[in-house]
Amino acid sequence: MKKSSCVAVILLSLLSGCSMVADRHIEWETVEPKSFPVLKAIGYAPMSQQPGANDQERMLLAMKASKLEAYRELAEQVYGQRINAEASMQQVLIGDDQLNASVSGIIRGARVVKTYPVGDIYATELELDFKQVYDLYLNSQPTRRIKNVKYY
């Protein structure tokens, strides 16, 4: 019994020497992609359907709404769209059919290319250059250097 417990202790000590804890520091560098896509999106909003006391207020609200719609379009292109579908069936007949779509994300670096009225509709064109997004990402990550390393 004593011999088997000594063997077990030796095996455990040998196994603990092969632990997954690294005793070294690894430096990483950023690899820039070879090409950067430029995404474009257009948002539309009807002026006559906007709440407002006069035409100028409705036009300003339509401008804002079309810009938000263009941002939503960019977010769909970058992150994709989540689709939820549900159908109920009773006695082999489809009773209720529902389809929901949503998009969620953060868009940084987009620029307004053009905003203009087209009849009763207001349109806003946005552009998202991924080179600029890449540069924003690099600038938002602070540079870190090693201050001290301790080995145990």
Tab-separated table of C-alpha atoms in Angstrom:
chain	number	residue	atom	x	y	z
A	1	MET	CA	0.000	0.000	0.000
A	2	LYS	CA	2.815	2.349	0.844
A	3	LYS	CA	4.618	1.541	-2.390
A	4	SER	CA	1.549	2.324	-4.542
A	5	SER	CA	0.977	5.682	-2.817
A	6	CYS	CA	4.640	6.624	-3.423
A	7	VAL	CA	4.240	5.739	-7.109
A	8	ALA	CA	1.071	7.838	-7.260
A	9	VAL	CA	2.834	10.846	-5.705
A	10	ILE	CA	5.734	10.528	-8.148
A	11	LEU	CA	3.367	10.276	-11.120
A	12	LEU	CA	1.394	13.331	-9.961
A	13	SER	CA	4.561	15.366	-9.515
A	14	LEU	CA	5.745	14.363	-12.991
A	15	LEU	CA	2.379	15.227	-14.528
A	16	SER	CA	2.270	18.596	-12.808
A	17	GLY	CA	5.614	19.398	-14.427
A	18	CYS	CA	3.875	19.088	-17.812
A	19	SER	CA	1.174	21.596	-16.983
A	20	MET	CA	-0.370	23.848	-19.631
A	21	VAL	CA	0.790	27.033	-17.865
A	22	ALA	CA	3.245	28.787	-20.151
A	23	ASP	CA	6.477	30.083	-18.716
A	24	ARG	CA	7.142	32.404	-21.625
A	25	HIS	CA	5.803	35.607	-23.123
A	26	ILE	CA	4.538	35.682	-26.728
A	27	GLU	CA	4.469	38.937	-28.678
A	28	TRP	CA	1.820	39.363	-31.364
A	29	GLU	CA	1.857	41.678	-34.330
A	30	THR	CA	-1.015	42.877	-36.470
A	31	VAL	CA	-1.140	41.611	-40.054
A	32	GLU	CA	-2.791	44.075	-42.407
A	33	PRO	CA	-5.200	42.563	-44.967
A	34	LYS	CA	-4.250	42.799	-48.647
A	35	SER	CA	-7.463	44.558	-49.659
A	36	PHE	CA	-10.223	46.485	-47.966
A	37	PRO	CA	-13.815	46.507	-49.279
A	38	VAL	CA	-15.886	49.675	-49.526
A	39	LEU	CA	-19.545	49.123	-48.634
A	40	LYS	CA	-22.317	51.449	-49.816
A	41	ALA	CA	-25.855	51.821	-48.507
A	42	ILE	CA	-28.846	54.022	-49.272
A	43	GLY	CA	-31.614	54.835	-46.808
A	44	TYR	CA	-35.030	56.196	-47.781
A	45	ALA	CA	-37.738	57.939	-45.740
A	46	PRO	CA	-41.016	59.516	-46.879
A	47	MET	CA	-41.323	63.187	-45.942
A	48	SER	CA	-45.139	63.347	-45.928
A	49	GLN	CA	-45.409	60.559	-43.337
A	50	GLN	CA	-43.131	62.248	-40.802
A	51	PRO	CA	-44.716	63.934	-37.774
A	52	GLY	CA	-44.160	67.678	-37.805
A	53	ALA	CA	-45.933	70.996	-37.742
A	54	ASN	CA	-44.685	72.123	-41.173
A	55	ASP	CA	-42.840	70.918	-44.281
A	56	GLN	CA	-39.426	71.979	-42.968
A	57	GLU	CA	-39.801	69.884	-39.794
A	58	ARG	CA	-41.013	66.885	-41.800
A	59	MET	CA	-38.057	67.259	-44.164
A	60	LEU	CA	-35.545	67.350	-41.266
A	61	LEU	CA	-37.138	64.261	-39.698
A	62	ALA	CA	-37.058	62.472	-43.052
A	63	MET	CA	-33.363	63.348	-43.402
A	64	LYS	CA	-32.635	61.800	-40.000
A	65	ALA	CA	-34.801	58.765	-40.707
A	66	SER	CA	-33.136	58.132	-44.075
A	67	LYS	CA	-29.694	58.362	-42.449
A	68	LEU	CA	-30.705	55.842	-39.782
A	69	GLU	CA	-32.095	53.558	-42.472
A	70	ALA	CA	-28.800	53.754	-44.376
A	71	TYR	CA	-26.900	52.872	-41.183
A	72	ARG	CA	-29.220	49.895	-40.695
A	73	GLU	CA	-28.421	48.795	-44.235
A	74	LEU	CA	-24.684	49.023	-43.517
A	75	ALA	CA	-25.122	47.036	-40.305
A	76	GLU	CA	-26.944	44.316	-42.275
A	77	GLN	CA	-24.058	44.132	-44.725
A	78	VAL	CA	-21.414	43.971	-41.973
A	79	TYR	CA	-23.131	41.762	-39.379
A	80	GLY	CA	-25.892	40.022	-41.309
A	81	GLN	CA	-29.521	39.733	-40.334
A	82	ARG	CA	-31.083	37.496	-37.705
A	83	ILE	CA	-34.257	35.866	-39.021
A	84	ASN	CA	-36.832	34.185	-36.789
A	85	ALA	CA	-39.716	32.372	-38.452
A	86	GLU	CA	-42.635	30.679	-36.762
A	87	ALA	CA	-45.670	28.919	-38.171
A	88	SER	CA	-48.502	27.212	-36.348
A	89	MET	CA	-50.541	24.436	-37.858
A	90	GLN	CA	-53.957	23.134	-36.850
A	91	GLN	CA	-55.678	20.244	-38.619
A	92	VAL	CA	-53.079	20.278	-41.408
A	93	LEU	CA	-53.783	23.956	-42.194
A	94	ILE	CA	-51.324	26.747	-41.541
A	95	GLY	CA	-53.022	29.023	-39.057
A	96	ASP	CA	-50.525	31.724	-38.184
A	97	ASP	CA	-47.273	32.618	-39.914
A	98	GLN	CA	-44.780	35.078	-38.391
A	99	LEU	CA	-41.450	36.317	-39.649
A	100	ASN	CA	-39.195	38.626	-37.642
A	101	ALA	CA	-35.888	40.131	-38.710
A	102	SER	CA	-33.376	42.076	-36.652
A	103	VAL	CA	-29.889	43.488	-37.006
A	104	SER	CA	-27.519	44.641	-34.299
A	105	GLY	CA	-24.040	46.097	-34.462
A	106	ILE	CA	-21.821	49.149	-34.239
A	107	ILE	CA	-20.837	51.057	-37.362
A	108	ARG	CA	-17.783	53.305	-37.066
A	109	GLY	CA	-16.152	55.292	-39.828
A	110	ALA	CA	-19.096	55.598	-42.213
A	111	ARG	CA	-19.370	58.812	-44.139
A	112	VAL	CA	-22.348	60.512	-45.730
A	113	VAL	CA	-21.729	60.632	-49.477
A	114	LYS	CA	-24.923	62.403	-50.495
A	115	THR	CA	-28.308	63.346	-49.056
A	116	TYR	CA	-31.112	64.536	-51.334
A	117	PRO	CA	-34.888	64.592	-51.898
A	118	VAL	CA	-36.501	62.477	-54.616
A	119	GLY	CA	-40.096	63.662	-54.859
A	120	ASP	CA	-41.690	62.953	-51.467
A	121	ILE	CA	-38.844	60.620	-50.458
A	122	TYR	CA	-35.616	61.713	-48.795
A	123	ALA	CA	-32.519	59.613	-49.549
A	124	THR	CA	-29.153	59.374	-47.804
A	125	GLU	CA	-26.151	57.551	-49.269
A	126	LEU	CA	-23.472	56.236	-46.905
A	127	GLU	CA	-20.088	54.688	-47.578
A	128	LEU	CA	-18.013	52.512	-45.255
A	129	ASP	CA	-14.362	52.120	-46.222
A	130	PHE	CA	-12.888	49.172	-44.326
A	131	LYS	CA	-9.389	50.690	-44.557
A	132	GLN	CA	-10.650	53.508	-42.360
A	133	VAL	CA	-12.407	51.007	-40.053
A	134	TYR	CA	-9.122	49.087	-39.763
A	135	ASP	CA	-7.210	52.280	-38.913
A	136	LEU	CA	-9.832	53.255	-36.312
A	137	TYR	CA	-9.545	49.808	-34.753
A	138	LEU	CA	-5.751	50.040	-34.536
A	139	ASN	CA	-5.933	53.528	-33.007
A	140	SER	CA	-8.513	52.464	-30.420
A	141	GLN	CA	-6.281	49.644	-29.152
A	142	PRO	CA	-3.593	51.134	-26.908
A	143	THR	CA	-0.037	49.983	-27.523
A	144	ARG	CA	1.144	47.788	-24.667
A	145	ARG	CA	4.697	47.056	-23.702
A	146	ILE	CA	6.078	44.678	-21.149
A	147	LYS	CA	6.713	46.406	-17.853
A	148	ASN	CA	7.932	43.442	-15.885
A	149	VAL	CA	8.072	39.676	-16.235
A	150	LYS	CA	8.147	37.285	-13.328
A	151	TYR	CA	8.980	33.655	-13.621
A	152	TYR	CA	7.879	31.250	-10.917
